[in-house]
Amino acid sequence: MSSPSHETASLRPPRFLTLRTVIALMLREMGSTYGRSPGGYFWAIAQPIGMIMVLALAFGLLFRSPSLGTSFILFYSTGFLPFDLYNQLQSKISSSLIYSRAMLAYPRVTWLDTILARFVLNTITLLTVFCIVITGILLVVDTHTIISITPILLGLSMAAALGLGVGLMNCLLGGLFPVWDILWRIIMRPMFMASGVLFIFEDMPRFVQTILWWNPVFHVTGLMRMGFYQTYSADYISLRYGFGVAFVLMAAGLLFLRANYQRVLEK
């Protein structure tokens, strides 16, 4: 006959339950997203490279040199890759509850676990892609680049924070108001042009600068360009504004999702 202490121990939840659940969800998504398609993770690297090559070729035919430096490939990489980090994260986070709806039937899986799993997995994947692409460009193209690591890390951190914050709010709003998904797709169409991927802030007229400053992703691309171009100061950048927007969206998204995640799952 088992003692009461043994029975109590058997009823305790496993240690590091959240961590184990998040890792299990990450492995599940890795298998379903990259394990079933031919090439797997190869396409996660090939797609941004293809986009950067198209931009470099198209604008290389129109202009003699980019706004900064001499390499079109490096210039558009430093704009496209951080924007893609933000955009991919917000898209993945916004659909995280729906994607893992079947897993939420298990009592040990919470709505927050599904969000954490998607955020961690896709952040690691996209940061790995960033490092591979940038390293490849610096090895192949003679850019004479002197890297400043601090603004690069700040830019990547701000992009990830904004992707999480915007994704949480879109997850909430898309679940409560189905029309929001349509409206957001319309809003996102000009975001590629309005986020500093193709140009720098100083290229724009003053009244356009006043409008673009309120786009926090523009601060991300500015930070990234500061890290790769030593002569570029980007005085318009505000860390307080960029991270402030991200943290406010994160706090609001988590707060309201906690109370409404079941309604979101009924979408």
PDB file of C-alpha atoms in Angstrom:
ATOM      1  CA  MET A   1       0.000   0.000   0.000  1.00  0.00           C
ATOM      2  CA  SER A   2       1.455   3.323  -1.101  1.00  0.00           C
ATOM      3  CA  SER A   3       2.087   6.004   1.476  1.00  0.00           C
ATOM      4  CA  PRO A   4       0.298   9.406   1.379  1.00  0.00           C
ATOM      5  CA  SER A   5       3.585  11.127   0.543  1.00  0.00           C
ATOM      6  CA  HIS A   6       3.989   8.981  -2.579  1.00  0.00           C
ATOM      7  CA  GLU A   7       0.420   9.681  -3.661  1.00  0.00           C
ATOM      8  CA  THR A   8       0.939  13.418  -3.196  1.00  0.00           C
ATOM      9  CA  ALA A   9       4.139  13.325  -5.247  1.00  0.00           C
ATOM     10  CA  SER A  10       2.396  11.486  -8.078  1.00  0.00           C
ATOM     11  CA  LEU A  11      -0.294  14.160  -8.239  1.00  0.00           C
ATOM     12  CA  ARG A  12       2.188  16.996  -8.608  1.00  0.00           C
ATOM     13  CA  PRO A  13       2.526  18.421 -12.111  1.00  0.00           C
ATOM     14  CA  PRO A  14       5.817  17.692 -13.889  1.00  0.00           C
ATOM     15  CA  ARG A  15       8.639  20.166 -13.331  1.00  0.00           C
ATOM     16  CA  PHE A  16       9.150  22.870 -15.946  1.00  0.00           C
ATOM     17  CA  LEU A  17       5.705  22.139 -17.352  1.00  0.00           C
ATOM     18  CA  THR A  18       5.488  25.367 -19.396  1.00  0.00           C
ATOM     19  CA  LEU A  19       8.951  24.898 -20.871  1.00  0.00           C
ATOM     20  CA  ARG A  20       8.237  21.291 -21.821  1.00  0.00           C
ATOM     21  CA  THR A  21       4.908  22.245 -23.371  1.00  0.00           C
ATOM     22  CA  VAL A  22       6.437  25.101 -25.383  1.00  0.00           C
ATOM     23  CA  ILE A  23       9.225  22.851 -26.685  1.00  0.00           C
ATOM     24  CA  ALA A  24       6.697  20.187 -27.674  1.00  0.00           C
ATOM     25  CA  LEU A  25       4.629  22.760 -29.562  1.00  0.00           C
ATOM     26  CA  MET A  26       7.772  24.064 -31.275  1.00  0.00           C
ATOM     27  CA  LEU A  27       8.738  20.559 -32.411  1.00  0.00           C
ATOM     28  CA  ARG A  28       5.223  20.014 -33.695  1.00  0.00           C
ATOM     29  CA  GLU A  29       5.326  23.197 -35.760  1.00  0.00           C
ATOM     30  CA  MET A  30       8.800  22.434 -37.076  1.00  0.00           C
ATOM     31  CA  GLY A  31       7.513  19.106 -38.358  1.00  0.00           C
ATOM     32  CA  SER A  32       4.315  20.490 -39.859  1.00  0.00           C
ATOM     33  CA  THR A  33       5.796  23.665 -41.373  1.00  0.00           C
ATOM     34  CA  TYR A  34       9.245  22.615 -42.561  1.00  0.00           C
ATOM     35  CA  GLY A  35       9.219  18.833 -42.363  1.00  0.00           C
ATOM     36  CA  ARG A  36       6.485  18.137 -44.915  1.00  0.00           C
ATOM     37  CA  SER A  37       7.632  20.370 -47.788  1.00  0.00           C
ATOM     38  CA  PRO A  38      10.517  19.403 -50.111  1.00  0.00           C
ATOM     39  CA  GLY A  39      13.570  21.412 -49.127  1.00  0.00           C
ATOM     40  CA  GLY A  40      12.313  22.179 -45.627  1.00  0.00           C
ATOM     41  CA  TYR A  41      14.327  24.972 -44.074  1.00  0.00           C
ATOM     42  CA  PHE A  42      16.039  25.681 -47.401  1.00  0.00           C
ATOM     43  CA  TRP A  43      13.051  27.762 -48.485  1.00  0.00           C
ATOM     44  CA  ALA A  44      13.229  29.885 -45.328  1.00  0.00           C
ATOM     45  CA  ILE A  45      16.650  31.021 -46.577  1.00  0.00           C
ATOM     46  CA  ALA A  46      15.968  31.009 -50.322  1.00  0.00           C
ATOM     47  CA  GLN A  47      12.865  33.230 -50.190  1.00  0.00           C
ATOM     48  CA  PRO A  48      14.493  36.332 -48.641  1.00  0.00           C
ATOM     49  CA  ILE A  49      17.575  35.874 -50.827  1.00  0.00           C
ATOM     50  CA  GLY A  50      15.367  35.783 -53.909  1.00  0.00           C
ATOM     51  CA  MET A  51      13.506  38.919 -52.845  1.00  0.00           C
ATOM     52  CA  ILE A  52      16.739  40.786 -52.140  1.00  0.00           C
ATOM     53  CA  MET A  53      18.206  39.765 -55.503  1.00  0.00           C
ATOM     54  CA  VAL A  54      15.115  40.996 -57.343  1.00  0.00           C
ATOM     55  CA  LEU A  55      15.250  44.353 -55.540  1.00  0.00           C
ATOM     56  CA  ALA A  56      18.983  44.724 -56.141  1.00  0.00           C
ATOM     57  CA  LEU A  57      18.673  43.878 -59.829  1.00  0.00           C
ATOM     58  CA  ALA A  58      15.645  46.084 -60.456  1.00  0.00           C
ATOM     59  CA  PHE A  59      16.964  49.177 -58.688  1.00  0.00           C
ATOM     60  CA  GLY A  60      20.511  48.564 -59.903  1.00  0.00           C
ATOM     61  CA  LEU A  61      19.221  49.095 -63.433  1.00  0.00           C
ATOM     62  CA  LEU A  62      17.507  52.346 -62.454  1.00  0.00           C
ATOM     63  CA  PHE A  63      20.132  53.967 -60.209  1.00  0.00           C
ATOM     64  CA  ARG A  64      23.918  54.138 -60.211  1.00  0.00           C
ATOM     65  CA  SER A  65      24.223  53.558 -56.473  1.00  0.00           C
ATOM     66  CA  PRO A  66      21.966  53.005 -53.448  1.00  0.00           C
ATOM     67  CA  SER A  67      21.239  55.685 -50.868  1.00  0.00           C
ATOM     68  CA  LEU A  68      24.038  54.314 -48.672  1.00  0.00           C
ATOM     69  CA  GLY A  69      27.243  52.593 -49.727  1.00  0.00           C
ATOM     70  CA  THR A  70      27.882  51.029 -53.117  1.00  0.00           C
ATOM     71  CA  SER A  71      26.215  47.620 -52.804  1.00  0.00           C
ATOM     72  CA  PHE A  72      22.539  47.347 -53.696  1.00  0.00           C
ATOM     73  CA  ILE A  73      22.400  43.837 -52.229  1.00  0.00           C
ATOM     74  CA  LEU A  74      23.671  44.924 -48.820  1.00  0.00           C
ATOM     75  CA  PHE A  75      21.486  48.037 -48.764  1.00  0.00           C
ATOM     76  CA  TYR A  76      18.273  46.167 -49.492  1.00  0.00           C
ATOM     77  CA  SER A  77      19.251  43.299 -47.183  1.00  0.00           C
ATOM     78  CA  THR A  78      19.578  45.688 -44.247  1.00  0.00           C
ATOM     79  CA  GLY A  79      16.086  46.967 -44.987  1.00  0.00           C
ATOM     80  CA  PHE A  80      14.238  43.836 -46.076  1.00  0.00           C
ATOM     81  CA  LEU A  81      15.486  41.334 -43.478  1.00  0.00           C
ATOM     82  CA  PRO A  82      14.437  43.310 -40.352  1.00  0.00           C
ATOM     83  CA  PHE A  83      11.119  44.179 -41.996  1.00  0.00           C
ATOM     84  CA  ASP A  84      10.600  40.501 -42.836  1.00  0.00           C
ATOM     85  CA  LEU A  85      11.395  39.572 -39.223  1.00  0.00           C
ATOM     86  CA  TYR A  86       8.676  41.917 -37.994  1.00  0.00           C
ATOM     87  CA  ASN A  87       6.179  40.944 -40.679  1.00  0.00           C
ATOM     88  CA  GLN A  88       6.622  37.179 -40.365  1.00  0.00           C
ATOM     89  CA  LEU A  89       6.366  37.304 -36.571  1.00  0.00           C
ATOM     90  CA  GLN A  90       3.212  39.404 -36.496  1.00  0.00           C
ATOM     91  CA  SER A  91       1.623  37.073 -39.053  1.00  0.00           C
ATOM     92  CA  LYS A  92       2.573  33.905 -37.152  1.00  0.00           C
ATOM     93  CA  ILE A  93       1.527  35.262 -33.755  1.00  0.00           C
ATOM     94  CA  SER A  94      -1.814  36.528 -35.059  1.00  0.00           C
ATOM     95  CA  SER A  95      -2.807  32.994 -36.087  1.00  0.00           C
ATOM     96  CA  SER A  96      -1.173  31.119 -33.195  1.00  0.00           C
ATOM     97  CA  LEU A  97      -4.384  30.289 -31.300  1.00  0.00           C
ATOM     98  CA  ILE A  98      -6.192  29.063 -34.405  1.00  0.00           C
ATOM     99  CA  TYR A  99      -3.140  27.081 -35.524  1.00  0.00           C
ATOM    100  CA  SER A 100      -2.910  25.231 -32.193  1.00  0.00           C
ATOM    101  CA  ARG A 101      -6.635  25.049 -31.431  1.00  0.00           C
ATOM    102  CA  ALA A 102      -6.600  21.242 -31.369  1.00  0.00           C
ATOM    103  CA  MET A 103      -3.735  21.224 -28.861  1.00  0.00           C
ATOM    104  CA  LEU A 104      -5.662  23.452 -26.474  1.00  0.00           C
ATOM    105  CA  ALA A 105      -7.981  20.528 -25.806  1.00  0.00           C
ATOM    106  CA  TYR A 106      -5.215  19.161 -23.575  1.00  0.00           C
ATOM    107  CA  PRO A 107      -5.481  20.637 -20.057  1.00  0.00           C
ATOM    108  CA  ARG A 108      -1.737  21.194 -19.756  1.00  0.00           C
ATOM    109  CA  VAL A 109      -1.573  23.355 -22.895  1.00  0.00           C
ATOM    110  CA  THR A 110      -2.552  26.996 -22.364  1.00  0.00           C
ATOM    111  CA  TRP A 111      -3.240  29.756 -24.870  1.00  0.00           C
ATOM    112  CA  LEU A 112      -0.048  31.502 -23.744  1.00  0.00           C
ATOM    113  CA  ASP A 113       2.007  28.362 -24.468  1.00  0.00           C
ATOM    114  CA  THR A 114       0.897  28.410 -28.105  1.00  0.00           C
ATOM    115  CA  ILE A 115       1.937  32.056 -28.495  1.00  0.00           C
ATOM    116  CA  LEU A 116       5.306  31.542 -26.791  1.00  0.00           C
ATOM    117  CA  ALA A 117       6.057  28.492 -28.935  1.00  0.00           C
ATOM    118  CA  ARG A 118       5.376  30.295 -32.206  1.00  0.00           C
ATOM    119  CA  PHE A 119       7.267  33.396 -31.108  1.00  0.00           C
ATOM    120  CA  VAL A 120      10.373  31.531 -29.961  1.00  0.00           C
ATOM    121  CA  LEU A 121      10.528  29.144 -32.925  1.00  0.00           C
ATOM    122  CA  ASN A 122      10.006  31.759 -35.610  1.00  0.00           C
ATOM    123  CA  THR A 123      12.309  34.286 -33.944  1.00  0.00           C
ATOM    124  CA  ILE A 124      15.125  31.722 -33.843  1.00  0.00           C
ATOM    125  CA  THR A 125      14.450  30.732 -37.453  1.00  0.00           C
ATOM    126  CA  LEU A 126      14.359  34.282 -38.780  1.00  0.00           C
ATOM    127  CA  LEU A 127      17.431  35.381 -36.808  1.00  0.00           C
ATOM    128  CA  THR A 128      19.302  32.371 -38.195  1.00  0.00           C
ATOM    129  CA  VAL A 129      18.253  33.324 -41.712  1.00  0.00           C
ATOM    130  CA  PHE A 130      19.400  36.899 -41.053  1.00  0.00           C
ATOM    131  CA  CYS A 131      22.852  35.738 -39.924  1.00  0.00           C
ATOM    132  CA  ILE A 132      23.273  33.340 -42.853  1.00  0.00           C
ATOM    133  CA  VAL A 133      22.212  35.863 -45.497  1.00  0.00           C
ATOM    134  CA  ILE A 134      24.240  38.777 -44.104  1.00  0.00           C
ATOM    135  CA  THR A 135      27.337  36.605 -43.606  1.00  0.00           C
ATOM    136  CA  GLY A 136      27.040  35.301 -47.150  1.00  0.00           C
ATOM    137  CA  ILE A 137      26.742  38.815 -48.575  1.00  0.00           C
ATOM    138  CA  LEU A 138      29.748  40.099 -46.618  1.00  0.00           C
ATOM    139  CA  LEU A 139      31.835  37.123 -47.765  1.00  0.00           C
ATOM    140  CA  VAL A 140      30.834  37.308 -51.437  1.00  0.00           C
ATOM    141  CA  VAL A 141      30.419  41.043 -52.016  1.00  0.00           C
ATOM    142  CA  ASP A 142      33.315  43.433 -51.433  1.00  0.00           C
ATOM    143  CA  THR A 143      31.446  46.025 -49.344  1.00  0.00           C
ATOM    144  CA  HIS A 144      34.262  47.202 -47.016  1.00  0.00           C
ATOM    145  CA  THR A 145      31.677  47.134 -44.234  1.00  0.00           C
ATOM    146  CA  ILE A 146      32.592  47.830 -40.624  1.00  0.00           C
ATOM    147  CA  ILE A 147      29.827  46.390 -38.461  1.00  0.00           C
ATOM    148  CA  SER A 148      28.565  48.060 -35.294  1.00  0.00           C
ATOM    149  CA  ILE A 149      26.836  45.320 -33.328  1.00  0.00           C
ATOM    150  CA  THR A 150      24.840  47.458 -30.847  1.00  0.00           C
ATOM    151  CA  PRO A 151      22.409  49.116 -33.304  1.00  0.00           C
ATOM    152  CA  ILE A 152      21.987  45.793 -35.126  1.00  0.00           C
ATOM    153  CA  LEU A 153      20.959  44.015 -31.923  1.00  0.00           C
ATOM    154  CA  LEU A 154      18.671  46.906 -30.995  1.00  0.00           C
ATOM    155  CA  GLY A 155      17.063  46.834 -34.431  1.00  0.00           C
ATOM    156  CA  LEU A 156      16.470  43.092 -34.353  1.00  0.00           C
ATOM    157  CA  SER A 157      15.109  43.293 -30.799  1.00  0.00           C
ATOM    158  CA  MET A 158      12.739  46.110 -31.738  1.00  0.00           C
ATOM    159  CA  ALA A 159      11.550  44.208 -34.827  1.00  0.00           C
ATOM    160  CA  ALA A 160      10.846  41.084 -32.745  1.00  0.00           C
ATOM    161  CA  ALA A 161       9.084  43.083 -30.016  1.00  0.00           C
ATOM    162  CA  LEU A 162       6.912  44.894 -32.559  1.00  0.00           C
ATOM    163  CA  GLY A 163       6.112  41.622 -34.317  1.00  0.00           C
ATOM    164  CA  LEU A 164       4.973  40.109 -31.017  1.00  0.00           C
ATOM    165  CA  GLY A 165       2.966  43.170 -29.974  1.00  0.00           C
ATOM    166  CA  VAL A 166       1.223  43.664 -33.311  1.00  0.00           C
ATOM    167  CA  GLY A 167       0.631  39.911 -33.622  1.00  0.00           C
ATOM    168  CA  LEU A 168      -1.054  39.744 -30.214  1.00  0.00           C
ATOM    169  CA  MET A 169      -3.369  42.631 -31.044  1.00  0.00           C
ATOM    170  CA  ASN A 170      -4.212  41.158 -34.451  1.00  0.00           C
ATOM    171  CA  CYS A 171      -4.893  37.787 -32.829  1.00  0.00           C
ATOM    172  CA  LEU A 172      -7.366  39.501 -30.511  1.00  0.00           C
ATOM    173  CA  LEU A 173      -8.998  41.833 -33.038  1.00  0.00           C
ATOM    174  CA  GLY A 174      -9.149  39.211 -35.775  1.00  0.00           C
ATOM    175  CA  GLY A 175     -10.931  36.835 -33.412  1.00  0.00           C
ATOM    176  CA  LEU A 176     -13.416  39.382 -32.103  1.00  0.00           C
ATOM    177  CA  PHE A 177     -14.024  41.209 -35.395  1.00  0.00           C
ATOM    178  CA  PRO A 178     -13.622  38.995 -38.493  1.00  0.00           C
ATOM    179  CA  VAL A 179     -13.524  42.035 -40.776  1.00  0.00           C
ATOM    180  CA  TRP A 180     -10.283  43.115 -39.091  1.00  0.00           C
ATOM    181  CA  ASP A 181      -8.236  40.554 -41.059  1.00  0.00           C
ATOM    182  CA  ILE A 182      -9.362  42.168 -44.310  1.00  0.00           C
ATOM    183  CA  LEU A 183      -8.660  45.666 -43.028  1.00  0.00           C
ATOM    184  CA  TRP A 184      -5.211  44.651 -41.809  1.00  0.00           C
ATOM    185  CA  ARG A 185      -4.257  43.197 -45.188  1.00  0.00           C
ATOM    186  CA  ILE A 186      -5.198  46.527 -46.752  1.00  0.00           C
ATOM    187  CA  ILE A 187      -3.154  48.425 -44.165  1.00  0.00           C
ATOM    188  CA  MET A 188      -0.107  46.203 -44.719  1.00  0.00           C
ATOM    189  CA  ARG A 189       0.081  46.725 -48.475  1.00  0.00           C
ATOM    190  CA  PRO A 190       1.871  50.098 -48.288  1.00  0.00           C
ATOM    191  CA  MET A 191       3.913  49.094 -45.216  1.00  0.00           C
ATOM    192  CA  PHE A 192       6.720  47.642 -47.324  1.00  0.00           C
ATOM    193  CA  MET A 193       7.214  51.027 -48.976  1.00  0.00           C
ATOM    194  CA  ALA A 194       6.637  52.983 -45.757  1.00  0.00           C
ATOM    195  CA  SER A 195       9.130  51.094 -43.607  1.00  0.00           C
ATOM    196  CA  GLY A 196      12.416  52.196 -45.135  1.00  0.00           C
ATOM    197  CA  VAL A 197      13.166  49.024 -47.088  1.00  0.00           C
ATOM    198  CA  LEU A 198      13.788  50.812 -50.392  1.00  0.00           C
ATOM    199  CA  PHE A 199      15.018  54.189 -49.176  1.00  0.00           C
ATOM    200  CA  ILE A 200      16.284  56.027 -46.134  1.00  0.00           C
ATOM    201  CA  PHE A 201      14.419  58.579 -44.056  1.00  0.00           C
ATOM    202  CA  GLU A 202      16.530  61.491 -45.294  1.00  0.00           C
ATOM    203  CA  ASP A 203      15.595  60.849 -48.942  1.00  0.00           C
ATOM    204  CA  MET A 204      12.008  61.895 -48.268  1.00  0.00           C
ATOM    205  CA  PRO A 205      10.543  65.438 -48.271  1.00  0.00           C
ATOM    206  CA  ARG A 206      10.063  66.978 -44.848  1.00  0.00           C
ATOM    207  CA  PHE A 207       6.269  66.539 -44.739  1.00  0.00           C
ATOM    208  CA  VAL A 208       6.634  62.861 -45.682  1.00  0.00           C
ATOM    209  CA  GLN A 209       9.253  62.415 -42.949  1.00  0.00           C
ATOM    210  CA  THR A 210       6.768  63.776 -40.419  1.00  0.00           C
ATOM    211  CA  ILE A 211       4.296  61.043 -41.384  1.00  0.00           C
ATOM    212  CA  LEU A 212       6.782  58.197 -41.685  1.00  0.00           C
ATOM    213  CA  TRP A 213       8.308  58.912 -38.287  1.00  0.00           C
ATOM    214  CA  TRP A 214       5.184  57.501 -36.631  1.00  0.00           C
ATOM    215  CA  ASN A 215       5.788  54.108 -38.257  1.00  0.00           C
ATOM    216  CA  PRO A 216       7.866  52.259 -35.612  1.00  0.00           C
ATOM    217  CA  VAL A 217       9.226  49.807 -38.204  1.00  0.00           C
ATOM    218  CA  PHE A 218      11.018  52.737 -39.864  1.00  0.00           C
ATOM    219  CA  HIS A 219      13.016  53.089 -36.655  1.00  0.00           C
ATOM    220  CA  VAL A 220      13.959  49.402 -36.980  1.00  0.00           C
ATOM    221  CA  THR A 221      15.405  49.760 -40.481  1.00  0.00           C
ATOM    222  CA  GLY A 222      17.172  52.960 -39.447  1.00  0.00           C
ATOM    223  CA  LEU A 223      18.898  51.135 -36.593  1.00  0.00           C
ATOM    224  CA  MET A 224      19.900  48.337 -38.916  1.00  0.00           C
ATOM    225  CA  ARG A 225      21.438  50.726 -41.418  1.00  0.00           C
ATOM    226  CA  MET A 226      23.358  52.438 -38.619  1.00  0.00           C
ATOM    227  CA  GLY A 227      24.917  49.080 -37.800  1.00  0.00           C
ATOM    228  CA  PHE A 228      26.235  48.551 -41.309  1.00  0.00           C
ATOM    229  CA  TYR A 229      27.050  52.096 -42.425  1.00  0.00           C
ATOM    230  CA  GLN A 230      29.388  53.943 -40.081  1.00  0.00           C
ATOM    231  CA  THR A 231      28.709  57.352 -41.661  1.00  0.00           C
ATOM    232  CA  TYR A 232      24.924  57.070 -41.249  1.00  0.00           C
ATOM    233  CA  SER A 233      23.638  58.681 -38.053  1.00  0.00           C
ATOM    234  CA  ALA A 234      19.810  58.342 -38.424  1.00  0.00           C
ATOM    235  CA  ASP A 235      19.106  61.074 -35.878  1.00  0.00           C
ATOM    236  CA  TYR A 236      15.357  60.543 -36.196  1.00  0.00           C
ATOM    237  CA  ILE A 237      15.460  57.175 -34.393  1.00  0.00           C
ATOM    238  CA  SER A 238      13.686  57.001 -31.036  1.00  0.00           C
ATOM    239  CA  LEU A 239      14.266  53.853 -28.992  1.00  0.00           C
ATOM    240  CA  ARG A 240      11.720  55.060 -26.476  1.00  0.00           C
ATOM    241  CA  TYR A 241       9.036  55.343 -29.145  1.00  0.00           C
ATOM    242  CA  GLY A 242       9.803  52.084 -30.969  1.00  0.00           C
ATOM    243  CA  PHE A 243      10.040  49.890 -27.892  1.00  0.00           C
ATOM    244  CA  GLY A 244       7.270  51.849 -26.185  1.00  0.00           C
ATOM    245  CA  VAL A 245       4.797  51.036 -28.969  1.00  0.00           C
ATOM    246  CA  ALA A 246       5.851  47.379 -28.860  1.00  0.00           C
ATOM    247  CA  PHE A 247       5.456  47.024 -25.079  1.00  0.00           C
ATOM    248  CA  VAL A 248       2.115  48.840 -24.982  1.00  0.00           C
ATOM    249  CA  LEU A 249       0.753  46.535 -27.710  1.00  0.00           C
ATOM    250  CA  MET A 250       2.135  43.475 -25.919  1.00  0.00           C
ATOM    251  CA  ALA A 251       0.600  44.462 -22.592  1.00  0.00           C
ATOM    252  CA  ALA A 252      -2.779  45.291 -24.125  1.00  0.00           C
ATOM    253  CA  GLY A 253      -2.795  42.141 -26.263  1.00  0.00           C
ATOM    254  CA  LEU A 254      -1.952  39.820 -23.362  1.00  0.00           C
ATOM    255  CA  LEU A 255      -4.427  41.508 -21.034  1.00  0.00           C
ATOM    256  CA  PHE A 256      -7.389  41.316 -23.398  1.00  0.00           C
ATOM    257  CA  LEU A 257      -6.498  37.891 -24.811  1.00  0.00           C
ATOM    258  CA  ARG A 258      -6.511  36.484 -21.298  1.00  0.00           C
ATOM    259  CA  ALA A 259     -10.148  37.491 -20.962  1.00  0.00           C
ATOM    260  CA  ASN A 260     -11.227  36.756 -24.546  1.00  0.00           C
ATOM    261  CA  TYR A 261      -9.111  33.916 -25.907  1.00  0.00           C
ATOM    262  CA  GLN A 262     -12.067  31.513 -25.863  1.00  0.00           C
ATOM    263  CA  ARG A 263     -14.034  33.870 -28.111  1.00  0.00           C
ATOM    264  CA  VAL A 264     -11.052  34.034 -30.439  1.00  0.00           C
ATOM    265  CA  LEU A 265     -11.013  30.221 -30.626  1.00  0.00           C
ATOM    266  CA  GLU A 266     -14.668  30.246 -31.683  1.00  0.00           C
ATOM    267  CA  LYS A 267     -13.722  32.140 -34.857  1.00  0.00           C
TER     268      LYS A 267
END
